[in-house]
Amino acid sequence: MALCAGLGADALTALHRIGRRRVLPAGQALGWAGDPATICANLVSGVLKVARTEADGRVQIVGLLYPGDFVGQLFIDRMADTIGALSDADLCVYPRGALEQTLGRHPAARRLLLRRTLATVSESRRWMPMLARARAEARVAALLIDMARRCDADAEGRFALPLSRGAMAEALGLAIETVSRCMTAFQAQGLIALTGLRGVRLLDPARLAAVAG
């Protein structure tokens, strides 16, 4: 995945030595803003949310993390944001101090991690314009397009939703009924096809993108 792909045997061995797998159930936090920044992680499966508390006390989701994304920050003492699981998540977790030391001994791993961290930050920044869309339909359409891209939809636009309707609603700041109503409307309009609990196919990505604005 993000941190391990393309590394030599020595660097992989060093990372495996300090890493451990952890399953984070949906709804649980990996860490809270202000907590000591003791760990970093590579997200293997599932979706995490990055949340920030605003000055008025509101909690705002400012980014989503997908498989392959790097979780956390190096060289900081305290977590800047709260990171929680929107779905059951599988992570490879590294003690931050040990990871920093390992990267210092393996320049190739350090360069790869820098690239992946910058990519993760860039992806997270896409989230704020999505939430700025006033209409619920635009938010849901934008999230569907984003998930299709990040979840590697096939050539015909098929992919499995990584989030439940409830988790989508939480991510978008909407009611679950609103998300379900939008999905049903998109299917009736021929924009998407729904199969089973999580199967989705984007039938008309261009029109869906127009709805997203």
JSON list of C-alpha atoms in Angstrom, two decimals:
[
{"chain": "A", "resi": 1, "resn": "MET", "atom": "CA", "xyz": [0.00, 0.00, 0.00]},
{"chain": "A", "resi": 2, "resn": "ALA", "atom": "CA", "xyz": [1.03, 3.67, 0.31]},
{"chain": "A", "resi": 3, "resn": "LEU", "atom": "CA", "xyz": [3.97, 3.32, 2.60]},
{"chain": "A", "resi": 4, "resn": "CYS", "atom": "CA", "xyz": [5.27, -0.05, 1.44]},
{"chain": "A", "resi": 5, "resn": "ALA", "atom": "CA", "xyz": [4.88, -0.07, -2.33]},
{"chain": "A", "resi": 6, "resn": "GLY", "atom": "CA", "xyz": [8.17, 0.19, -4.16]},
{"chain": "A", "resi": 7, "resn": "LEU", "atom": "CA", "xyz": [10.40, -0.19, -1.11]},
{"chain": "A", "resi": 8, "resn": "GLY", "atom": "CA", "xyz": [13.42, -2.47, -0.97]},
{"chain": "A", "resi": 9, "resn": "ALA", "atom": "CA", "xyz": [13.65, -5.52, 1.25]},
{"chain": "A", "resi": 10, "resn": "ASP", "atom": "CA", "xyz": [15.63, -3.78, 4.00]},
{"chain": "A", "resi": 11, "resn": "ALA", "atom": "CA", "xyz": [13.17, -0.91, 4.36]},
{"chain": "A", "resi": 12, "resn": "LEU", "atom": "CA", "xyz": [10.18, -3.26, 4.27]},
{"chain": "A", "resi": 13, "resn": "THR", "atom": "CA", "xyz": [11.71, -5.43, 6.97]},
{"chain": "A", "resi": 14, "resn": "ALA", "atom": "CA", "xyz": [12.34, -2.38, 9.14]},
{"chain": "A", "resi": 15, "resn": "LEU", "atom": "CA", "xyz": [8.76, -1.16, 8.74]},
{"chain": "A", "resi": 16, "resn": "HIS", "atom": "CA", "xyz": [7.27, -4.58, 9.42]},
{"chain": "A", "resi": 17, "resn": "ARG", "atom": "CA", "xyz": [9.35, -4.80, 12.58]},
{"chain": "A", "resi": 18, "resn": "ILE", "atom": "CA", "xyz": [7.73, -1.71, 14.11]},
{"chain": "A", "resi": 19, "resn": "GLY", "atom": "CA", "xyz": [4.25, -1.97, 12.58]},
{"chain": "A", "resi": 20, "resn": "ARG", "atom": "CA", "xyz": [1.19, -3.76, 13.90]},
{"chain": "A", "resi": 21, "resn": "ARG", "atom": "CA", "xyz": [-2.26, -4.31, 12.45]},
{"chain": "A", "resi": 22, "resn": "ARG", "atom": "CA", "xyz": [-5.25, -2.73, 14.16]},
{"chain": "A", "resi": 23, "resn": "VAL", "atom": "CA", "xyz": [-8.95, -2.96, 13.37]},
{"chain": "A", "resi": 24, "resn": "LEU", "atom": "CA", "xyz": [-10.86, 0.20, 14.23]},
{"chain": "A", "resi": 25, "resn": "PRO", "atom": "CA", "xyz": [-14.64, -0.36, 14.41]},
{"chain": "A", "resi": 26, "resn": "ALA", "atom": "CA", "xyz": [-16.95, 2.20, 12.83]},
{"chain": "A", "resi": 27, "resn": "GLY", "atom": "CA", "xyz": [-17.64, 5.07, 15.19]},
{"chain": "A", "resi": 28, "resn": "GLN", "atom": "CA", "xyz": [-14.42, 4.78, 17.16]},
{"chain": "A", "resi": 29, "resn": "ALA", "atom": "CA", "xyz": [-11.63, 7.36, 17.15]},
{"chain": "A", "resi": 30, "resn": "LEU", "atom": "CA", "xyz": [-8.02, 6.63, 16.32]},
{"chain": "A", "resi": 31, "resn": "GLY", "atom": "CA", "xyz": [-7.04, 9.80, 18.15]},
{"chain": "A", "resi": 32, "resn": "TRP", "atom": "CA", "xyz": [-8.48, 13.09, 19.35]},
{"chain": "A", "resi": 33, "resn": "ALA", "atom": "CA", "xyz": [-7.33, 16.61, 18.59]},
{"chain": "A", "resi": 34, "resn": "GLY", "atom": "CA", "xyz": [-4.94, 17.72, 21.29]},
{"chain": "A", "resi": 35, "resn": "ASP", "atom": "CA", "xyz": [-3.91, 14.18, 22.24]},
{"chain": "A", "resi": 36, "resn": "PRO", "atom": "CA", "xyz": [-0.21, 13.32, 22.21]},
{"chain": "A", "resi": 37, "resn": "ALA", "atom": "CA", "xyz": [0.74, 12.36, 18.64]},
{"chain": "A", "resi": 38, "resn": "THR", "atom": "CA", "xyz": [2.09, 8.91, 19.44]},
{"chain": "A", "resi": 39, "resn": "ILE", "atom": "CA", "xyz": [1.18, 6.95, 16.30]},
{"chain": "A", "resi": 40, "resn": "CYS", "atom": "CA", "xyz": [0.92, 7.16, 12.53]},
{"chain": "A", "resi": 41, "resn": "ALA", "atom": "CA", "xyz": [-0.73, 4.62, 10.27]},
{"chain": "A", "resi": 42, "resn": "ASN", "atom": "CA", "xyz": [-1.32, 3.38, 6.77]},
{"chain": "A", "resi": 43, "resn": "LEU", "atom": "CA", "xyz": [-5.00, 2.78, 5.96]},
{"chain": "A", "resi": 44, "resn": "VAL", "atom": "CA", "xyz": [-5.44, -0.68, 4.45]},
{"chain": "A", "resi": 45, "resn": "SER", "atom": "CA", "xyz": [-9.24, -0.77, 4.17]},
{"chain": "A", "resi": 46, "resn": "GLY", "atom": "CA", "xyz": [-12.22, 1.28, 5.26]},
{"chain": "A", "resi": 47, "resn": "VAL", "atom": "CA", "xyz": [-12.77, 5.04, 5.38]},
{"chain": "A", "resi": 48, "resn": "LEU", "atom": "CA", "xyz": [-11.67, 7.47, 8.09]},
{"chain": "A", "resi": 49, "resn": "LYS", "atom": "CA", "xyz": [-12.88, 11.01, 8.75]},
{"chain": "A", "resi": 50, "resn": "VAL", "atom": "CA", "xyz": [-10.70, 13.95, 9.75]},
{"chain": "A", "resi": 51, "resn": "ALA", "atom": "CA", "xyz": [-12.73, 16.27, 11.99]},
{"chain": "A", "resi": 52, "resn": "ARG", "atom": "CA", "xyz": [-11.99, 19.69, 13.41]},
{"chain": "A", "resi": 53, "resn": "THR", "atom": "CA", "xyz": [-13.78, 21.65, 16.15]},
{"chain": "A", "resi": 54, "resn": "GLU", "atom": "CA", "xyz": [-14.56, 25.19, 15.07]},
{"chain": "A", "resi": 55, "resn": "ALA", "atom": "CA", "xyz": [-14.39, 28.26, 17.31]},
{"chain": "A", "resi": 56, "resn": "ASP", "atom": "CA", "xyz": [-18.17, 28.14, 17.87]},
{"chain": "A", "resi": 57, "resn": "GLY", "atom": "CA", "xyz": [-18.00, 24.52, 19.04]},
{"chain": "A", "resi": 58, "resn": "ARG", "atom": "CA", "xyz": [-19.27, 22.91, 15.85]},
{"chain": "A", "resi": 59, "resn": "VAL", "atom": "CA", "xyz": [-17.47, 19.76, 14.71]},
{"chain": "A", "resi": 60, "resn": "GLN", "atom": "CA", "xyz": [-16.68, 19.89, 10.99]},
{"chain": "A", "resi": 61, "resn": "ILE", "atom": "CA", "xyz": [-15.43, 17.00, 8.87]},
{"chain": "A", "resi": 62, "resn": "VAL", "atom": "CA", "xyz": [-12.56, 18.47, 6.87]},
{"chain": "A", "resi": 63, "resn": "GLY", "atom": "CA", "xyz": [-11.39, 15.39, 4.99]},
{"chain": "A", "resi": 64, "resn": "LEU", "atom": "CA", "xyz": [-11.87, 11.71, 4.23]},
{"chain": "A", "resi": 65, "resn": "LEU", "atom": "CA", "xyz": [-9.10, 9.11, 4.15]},
{"chain": "A", "resi": 66, "resn": "TYR", "atom": "CA", "xyz": [-9.32, 6.07, 1.87]},
{"chain": "A", "resi": 67, "resn": "PRO", "atom": "CA", "xyz": [-7.22, 2.88, 1.55]},
{"chain": "A", "resi": 68, "resn": "GLY", "atom": "CA", "xyz": [-3.65, 3.77, 0.68]},
{"chain": "A", "resi": 69, "resn": "ASP", "atom": "CA", "xyz": [-3.73, 7.10, 2.54]},
{"chain": "A", "resi": 70, "resn": "PHE", "atom": "CA", "xyz": [-1.23, 7.91, 5.27]},
{"chain": "A", "resi": 71, "resn": "VAL", "atom": "CA", "xyz": [-2.84, 8.72, 8.62]},
{"chain": "A", "resi": 72, "resn": "GLY", "atom": "CA", "xyz": [-1.37, 11.19, 11.10]},
{"chain": "A", "resi": 73, "resn": "GLN", "atom": "CA", "xyz": [1.58, 13.55, 11.00]},
{"chain": "A", "resi": 74, "resn": "LEU", "atom": "CA", "xyz": [5.26, 13.16, 11.73]},
{"chain": "A", "resi": 75, "resn": "PHE", "atom": "CA", "xyz": [7.37, 15.56, 13.80]},
{"chain": "A", "resi": 76, "resn": "ILE", "atom": "CA", "xyz": [4.49, 17.02, 15.82]},
{"chain": "A", "resi": 77, "resn": "ASP", "atom": "CA", "xyz": [3.77, 16.64, 19.53]},
{"chain": "A", "resi": 78, "resn": "ARG", "atom": "CA", "xyz": [-0.03, 16.91, 19.50]},
{"chain": "A", "resi": 79, "resn": "MET", "atom": "CA", "xyz": [-2.71, 15.77, 17.08]},
{"chain": "A", "resi": 80, "resn": "ALA", "atom": "CA", "xyz": [-4.12, 18.70, 15.14]},
{"chain": "A", "resi": 81, "resn": "ASP", "atom": "CA", "xyz": [-7.43, 16.98, 14.25]},
{"chain": "A", "resi": 82, "resn": "THR", "atom": "CA", "xyz": [-9.64, 14.15, 15.45]},
{"chain": "A", "resi": 83, "resn": "ILE", "atom": "CA", "xyz": [-9.47, 11.02, 13.29]},
{"chain": "A", "resi": 84, "resn": "GLY", "atom": "CA", "xyz": [-12.32, 8.53, 13.48]},
{"chain": "A", "resi": 85, "resn": "ALA", "atom": "CA", "xyz": [-13.72, 5.59, 11.55]},
{"chain": "A", "resi": 86, "resn": "LEU", "atom": "CA", "xyz": [-16.75, 6.11, 9.30]},
{"chain": "A", "resi": 87, "resn": "SER", "atom": "CA", "xyz": [-16.65, 2.39, 8.52]},
{"chain": "A", "resi": 88, "resn": "ASP", "atom": "CA", "xyz": [-14.78, -0.56, 9.99]},
{"chain": "A", "resi": 89, "resn": "ALA", "atom": "CA", "xyz": [-11.15, 0.19, 9.19]},
{"chain": "A", "resi": 90, "resn": "ASP", "atom": "CA", "xyz": [-8.02, -1.95, 8.98]},
{"chain": "A", "resi": 91, "resn": "LEU", "atom": "CA", "xyz": [-4.78, -0.08, 9.63]},
{"chain": "A", "resi": 92, "resn": "CYS", "atom": "CA", "xyz": [-1.09, -0.76, 9.86]},
{"chain": "A", "resi": 93, "resn": "VAL", "atom": "CA", "xyz": [-0.06, 1.34, 12.87]},
{"chain": "A", "resi": 94, "resn": "TYR", "atom": "CA", "xyz": [3.45, 2.61, 13.63]},
{"chain": "A", "resi": 95, "resn": "PRO", "atom": "CA", "xyz": [4.76, 4.29, 16.80]},
{"chain": "A", "resi": 96, "resn": "ARG", "atom": "CA", "xyz": [5.56, 7.81, 15.59]},
{"chain": "A", "resi": 97, "resn": "GLY", "atom": "CA", "xyz": [9.00, 8.00, 17.19]},
{"chain": "A", "resi": 98, "resn": "ALA", "atom": "CA", "xyz": [10.09, 4.61, 15.88]},
{"chain": "A", "resi": 99, "resn": "LEU", "atom": "CA", "xyz": [8.79, 5.46, 12.41]},
{"chain": "A", "resi": 100, "resn": "GLU", "atom": "CA", "xyz": [10.71, 8.74, 12.36]},
{"chain": "A", "resi": 101, "resn": "GLN", "atom": "CA", "xyz": [13.91, 6.89, 13.30]},
{"chain": "A", "resi": 102, "resn": "THR", "atom": "CA", "xyz": [13.29, 4.19, 10.68]},
{"chain": "A", "resi": 103, "resn": "LEU", "atom": "CA", "xyz": [12.69, 6.78, 7.96]},
{"chain": "A", "resi": 104, "resn": "GLY", "atom": "CA", "xyz": [15.92, 8.49, 8.97]},
{"chain": "A", "resi": 105, "resn": "ARG", "atom": "CA", "xyz": [17.81, 5.27, 8.21]},
{"chain": "A", "resi": 106, "resn": "HIS", "atom": "CA", "xyz": [15.98, 4.58, 4.94]},
{"chain": "A", "resi": 107, "resn": "PRO", "atom": "CA", "xyz": [15.88, 7.61, 2.60]},
{"chain": "A", "resi": 108, "resn": "ALA", "atom": "CA", "xyz": [13.80, 5.80, -0.04]},
{"chain": "A", "resi": 109, "resn": "ALA", "atom": "CA", "xyz": [11.04, 5.18, 2.49]},
{"chain": "A", "resi": 110, "resn": "ARG", "atom": "CA", "xyz": [11.25, 8.80, 3.65]},
{"chain": "A", "resi": 111, "resn": "ARG", "atom": "CA", "xyz": [10.84, 10.11, 0.07]},
{"chain": "A", "resi": 112, "resn": "LEU", "atom": "CA", "xyz": [7.94, 7.76, -0.58]},
{"chain": "A", "resi": 113, "resn": "LEU", "atom": "CA", "xyz": [6.20, 8.77, 2.62]},
{"chain": "A", "resi": 114, "resn": "LEU", "atom": "CA", "xyz": [6.64, 12.45, 1.77]},
{"chain": "A", "resi": 115, "resn": "ARG", "atom": "CA", "xyz": [5.00, 11.94, -1.62]},
{"chain": "A", "resi": 116, "resn": "ARG", "atom": "CA", "xyz": [2.13, 9.97, -0.12]},
{"chain": "A", "resi": 117, "resn": "THR", "atom": "CA", "xyz": [1.62, 12.50, 2.68]},
{"chain": "A", "resi": 118, "resn": "LEU", "atom": "CA", "xyz": [1.41, 15.37, 0.19]},
{"chain": "A", "resi": 119, "resn": "ALA", "atom": "CA", "xyz": [-1.04, 13.33, -1.90]},
{"chain": "A", "resi": 120, "resn": "THR", "atom": "CA", "xyz": [-3.19, 12.67, 1.16]},
{"chain": "A", "resi": 121, "resn": "VAL", "atom": "CA", "xyz": [-3.24, 16.37, 2.05]},
{"chain": "A", "resi": 122, "resn": "SER", "atom": "CA", "xyz": [-4.19, 17.23, -1.53]},
{"chain": "A", "resi": 123, "resn": "GLU", "atom": "CA", "xyz": [-7.06, 14.72, -1.50]},
{"chain": "A", "resi": 124, "resn": "SER", "atom": "CA", "xyz": [-8.32, 16.00, 1.86]},
{"chain": "A", "resi": 125, "resn": "ARG", "atom": "CA", "xyz": [-8.47, 19.56, 0.54]},
{"chain": "A", "resi": 126, "resn": "ARG", "atom": "CA", "xyz": [-10.96, 18.44, -2.11]},
{"chain": "A", "resi": 127, "resn": "TRP", "atom": "CA", "xyz": [-13.46, 17.86, 0.69]},
{"chain": "A", "resi": 128, "resn": "MET", "atom": "CA", "xyz": [-14.08, 21.46, 1.73]},
{"chain": "A", "resi": 129, "resn": "PRO", "atom": "CA", "xyz": [-15.47, 22.67, -1.62]},
{"chain": "A", "resi": 130, "resn": "MET", "atom": "CA", "xyz": [-17.73, 19.60, -1.61]},
{"chain": "A", "resi": 131, "resn": "LEU", "atom": "CA", "xyz": [-19.24, 20.57, 1.75]},
{"chain": "A", "resi": 132, "resn": "ALA", "atom": "CA", "xyz": [-19.64, 24.16, 0.58]},
{"chain": "A", "resi": 133, "resn": "ARG", "atom": "CA", "xyz": [-22.31, 23.07, -1.88]},
{"chain": "A", "resi": 134, "resn": "ALA", "atom": "CA", "xyz": [-25.61, 24.26, -0.44]},
{"chain": "A", "resi": 135, "resn": "ARG", "atom": "CA", "xyz": [-27.96, 21.75, -2.03]},
{"chain": "A", "resi": 136, "resn": "ALA", "atom": "CA", "xyz": [-28.14, 18.22, -0.62]},
{"chain": "A", "resi": 137, "resn": "GLU", "atom": "CA", "xyz": [-28.30, 16.76, -4.14]},
{"chain": "A", "resi": 138, "resn": "ALA", "atom": "CA", "xyz": [-25.03, 18.47, -5.05]},
{"chain": "A", "resi": 139, "resn": "ARG", "atom": "CA", "xyz": [-23.29, 17.14, -1.94]},
{"chain": "A", "resi": 140, "resn": "VAL", "atom": "CA", "xyz": [-24.42, 13.56, -2.50]},
{"chain": "A", "resi": 141, "resn": "ALA", "atom": "CA", "xyz": [-23.53, 13.66, -6.19]},
{"chain": "A", "resi": 142, "resn": "ALA", "atom": "CA", "xyz": [-20.06, 15.04, -5.41]},
{"chain": "A", "resi": 143, "resn": "LEU", "atom": "CA", "xyz": [-19.47, 12.34, -2.80]},
{"chain": "A", "resi": 144, "resn": "LEU", "atom": "CA", "xyz": [-20.50, 9.59, -5.22]},
{"chain": "A", "resi": 145, "resn": "ILE", "atom": "CA", "xyz": [-18.08, 10.90, -7.83]},
{"chain": "A", "resi": 146, "resn": "ASP", "atom": "CA", "xyz": [-15.32, 11.18, -5.26]},
{"chain": "A", "resi": 147, "resn": "MET", "atom": "CA", "xyz": [-15.89, 7.64, -3.96]},
{"chain": "A", "resi": 148, "resn": "ALA", "atom": "CA", "xyz": [-15.95, 6.20, -7.47]},
{"chain": "A", "resi": 149, "resn": "ARG", "atom": "CA", "xyz": [-12.59, 7.82, -8.17]},
{"chain": "A", "resi": 150, "resn": "ARG", "atom": "CA", "xyz": [-10.98, 6.84, -4.90]},
{"chain": "A", "resi": 151, "resn": "CYS", "atom": "CA", "xyz": [-12.43, 3.30, -4.87]},
{"chain": "A", "resi": 152, "resn": "ASP", "atom": "CA", "xyz": [-11.23, 2.46, -8.39]},
{"chain": "A", "resi": 153, "resn": "ALA", "atom": "CA", "xyz": [-14.54, 2.12, -10.21]},
{"chain": "A", "resi": 154, "resn": "ASP", "atom": "CA", "xyz": [-14.22, -0.17, -13.23]},
{"chain": "A", "resi": 155, "resn": "ALA", "atom": "CA", "xyz": [-14.48, 0.92, -16.85]},
{"chain": "A", "resi": 156, "resn": "GLU", "atom": "CA", "xyz": [-18.28, 0.77, -16.66]},
{"chain": "A", "resi": 157, "resn": "GLY", "atom": "CA", "xyz": [-18.46, 2.88, -13.52]},
{"chain": "A", "resi": 158, "resn": "ARG", "atom": "CA", "xyz": [-19.13, 0.06, -11.07]},
{"chain": "A", "resi": 159, "resn": "PHE", "atom": "CA", "xyz": [-17.81, 0.13, -7.52]},
{"chain": "A", "resi": 160, "resn": "ALA", "atom": "CA", "xyz": [-18.81, -0.88, -4.00]},
{"chain": "A", "resi": 161, "resn": "LEU", "atom": "CA", "xyz": [-19.80, 1.95, -1.69]},
{"chain": "A", "resi": 162, "resn": "PRO", "atom": "CA", "xyz": [-17.26, 2.06, 1.15]},
{"chain": "A", "resi": 163, "resn": "LEU", "atom": "CA", "xyz": [-19.78, 3.83, 3.39]},
{"chain": "A", "resi": 164, "resn": "SER", "atom": "CA", "xyz": [-23.28, 3.08, 4.63]},
{"chain": "A", "resi": 165, "resn": "ARG", "atom": "CA", "xyz": [-26.04, 5.62, 4.03]},
{"chain": "A", "resi": 166, "resn": "GLY", "atom": "CA", "xyz": [-25.67, 6.69, 7.65]},
{"chain": "A", "resi": 167, "resn": "ALA", "atom": "CA", "xyz": [-21.93, 7.26, 7.29]},
{"chain": "A", "resi": 168, "resn": "MET", "atom": "CA", "xyz": [-22.48, 9.20, 4.06]},
{"chain": "A", "resi": 169, "resn": "ALA", "atom": "CA", "xyz": [-24.99, 11.39, 5.89]},
{"chain": "A", "resi": 170, "resn": "GLU", "atom": "CA", "xyz": [-22.52, 12.01, 8.71]},
{"chain": "A", "resi": 171, "resn": "ALA", "atom": "CA", "xyz": [-19.77, 12.92, 6.27]},
{"chain": "A", "resi": 172, "resn": "LEU", "atom": "CA", "xyz": [-22.00, 15.36, 4.39]},
{"chain": "A", "resi": 173, "resn": "GLY", "atom": "CA", "xyz": [-23.78, 16.91, 7.37]},
{"chain": "A", "resi": 174, "resn": "LEU", "atom": "CA", "xyz": [-27.15, 15.63, 6.16]},
{"chain": "A", "resi": 175, "resn": "ALA", "atom": "CA", "xyz": [-29.92, 13.41, 7.50]},
{"chain": "A", "resi": 176, "resn": "ILE", "atom": "CA", "xyz": [-29.81, 9.76, 6.44]},
{"chain": "A", "resi": 177, "resn": "GLU", "atom": "CA", "xyz": [-33.29, 10.16, 4.95]},
{"chain": "A", "resi": 178, "resn": "THR", "atom": "CA", "xyz": [-32.00, 12.97, 2.75]},
{"chain": "A", "resi": 179, "resn": "VAL", "atom": "CA", "xyz": [-29.11, 10.86, 1.46]},
{"chain": "A", "resi": 180, "resn": "SER", "atom": "CA", "xyz": [-31.43, 7.93, 0.72]},
{"chain": "A", "resi": 181, "resn": "ARG", "atom": "CA", "xyz": [-33.90, 10.22, -1.06]},
{"chain": "A", "resi": 182, "resn": "CYS", "atom": "CA", "xyz": [-31.12, 11.68, -3.23]},
{"chain": "A", "resi": 183, "resn": "MET", "atom": "CA", "xyz": [-29.80, 8.22, -4.14]},
{"chain": "A", "resi": 184, "resn": "THR", "atom": "CA", "xyz": [-33.29, 7.05, -5.09]},
{"chain": "A", "resi": 185, "resn": "ALA", "atom": "CA", "xyz": [-33.84, 10.19, -7.18]},
{"chain": "A", "resi": 186, "resn": "PHE", "atom": "CA", "xyz": [-30.52, 9.72, -8.99]},
{"chain": "A", "resi": 187, "resn": "GLN", "atom": "CA", "xyz": [-31.50, 6.14, -9.83]},
{"chain": "A", "resi": 188, "resn": "ALA", "atom": "CA", "xyz": [-34.93, 7.24, -11.11]},
{"chain": "A", "resi": 189, "resn": "GLN", "atom": "CA", "xyz": [-33.22, 9.87, -13.30]},
{"chain": "A", "resi": 190, "resn": "GLY", "atom": "CA", "xyz": [-30.91, 7.29, -14.84]},
{"chain": "A", "resi": 191, "resn": "LEU", "atom": "CA", "xyz": [-27.77, 8.76, -13.30]},
{"chain": "A", "resi": 192, "resn": "ILE", "atom": "CA", "xyz": [-26.83, 5.72, -11.22]},
{"chain": "A", "resi": 193, "resn": "ALA", "atom": "CA", "xyz": [-27.86, 2.10, -10.76]},
{"chain": "A", "resi": 194, "resn": "LEU", "atom": "CA", "xyz": [-28.01, 0.52, -7.30]},
{"chain": "A", "resi": 195, "resn": "THR", "atom": "CA", "xyz": [-27.50, -3.20, -6.73]},
{"chain": "A", "resi": 196, "resn": "GLY", "atom": "CA", "xyz": [-27.72, -4.86, -3.32]},
{"chain": "A", "resi": 197, "resn": "LEU", "atom": "CA", "xyz": [-26.65, -2.97, -0.21]},
{"chain": "A", "resi": 198, "resn": "ARG", "atom": "CA", "xyz": [-23.47, -1.35, -1.52]},
{"chain": "A", "resi": 199, "resn": "GLY", "atom": "CA", "xyz": [-23.25, -1.88, -5.28]},
{"chain": "A", "resi": 200, "resn": "VAL", "atom": "CA", "xyz": [-23.32, 1.29, -7.42]},
{"chain": "A", "resi": 201, "resn": "ARG", "atom": "CA", "xyz": [-22.79, 2.00, -11.09]},
{"chain": "A", "resi": 202, "resn": "LEU", "atom": "CA", "xyz": [-22.43, 5.52, -12.45]},
{"chain": "A", "resi": 203, "resn": "LEU", "atom": "CA", "xyz": [-24.58, 5.43, -15.59]},
{"chain": "A", "resi": 204, "resn": "ASP", "atom": "CA", "xyz": [-24.13, 9.06, -16.60]},
{"chain": "A", "resi": 205, "resn": "PRO", "atom": "CA", "xyz": [-21.07, 10.55, -14.86]},
{"chain": "A", "resi": 206, "resn": "ALA", "atom": "CA", "xyz": [-21.28, 13.76, -16.87]},
{"chain": "A", "resi": 207, "resn": "ARG", "atom": "CA", "xyz": [-24.83, 14.54, -15.76]},
{"chain": "A", "resi": 208, "resn": "LEU", "atom": "CA", "xyz": [-24.01, 13.53, -12.20]},
{"chain": "A", "resi": 209, "resn": "ALA", "atom": "CA", "xyz": [-21.03, 15.91, -12.27]},
{"chain": "A", "resi": 210, "resn": "ALA", "atom": "CA", "xyz": [-23.38, 18.65, -13.49]},
{"chain": "A", "resi": 211, "resn": "VAL", "atom": "CA", "xyz": [-25.62, 18.02, -10.48]},
{"chain": "A", "resi": 212, "resn": "ALA", "atom": "CA", "xyz": [-22.55, 18.21, -8.24]},
{"chain": "A", "resi": 213, "resn": "GLY", "atom": "CA", "xyz": [-21.73, 21.58, -9.77]}
]
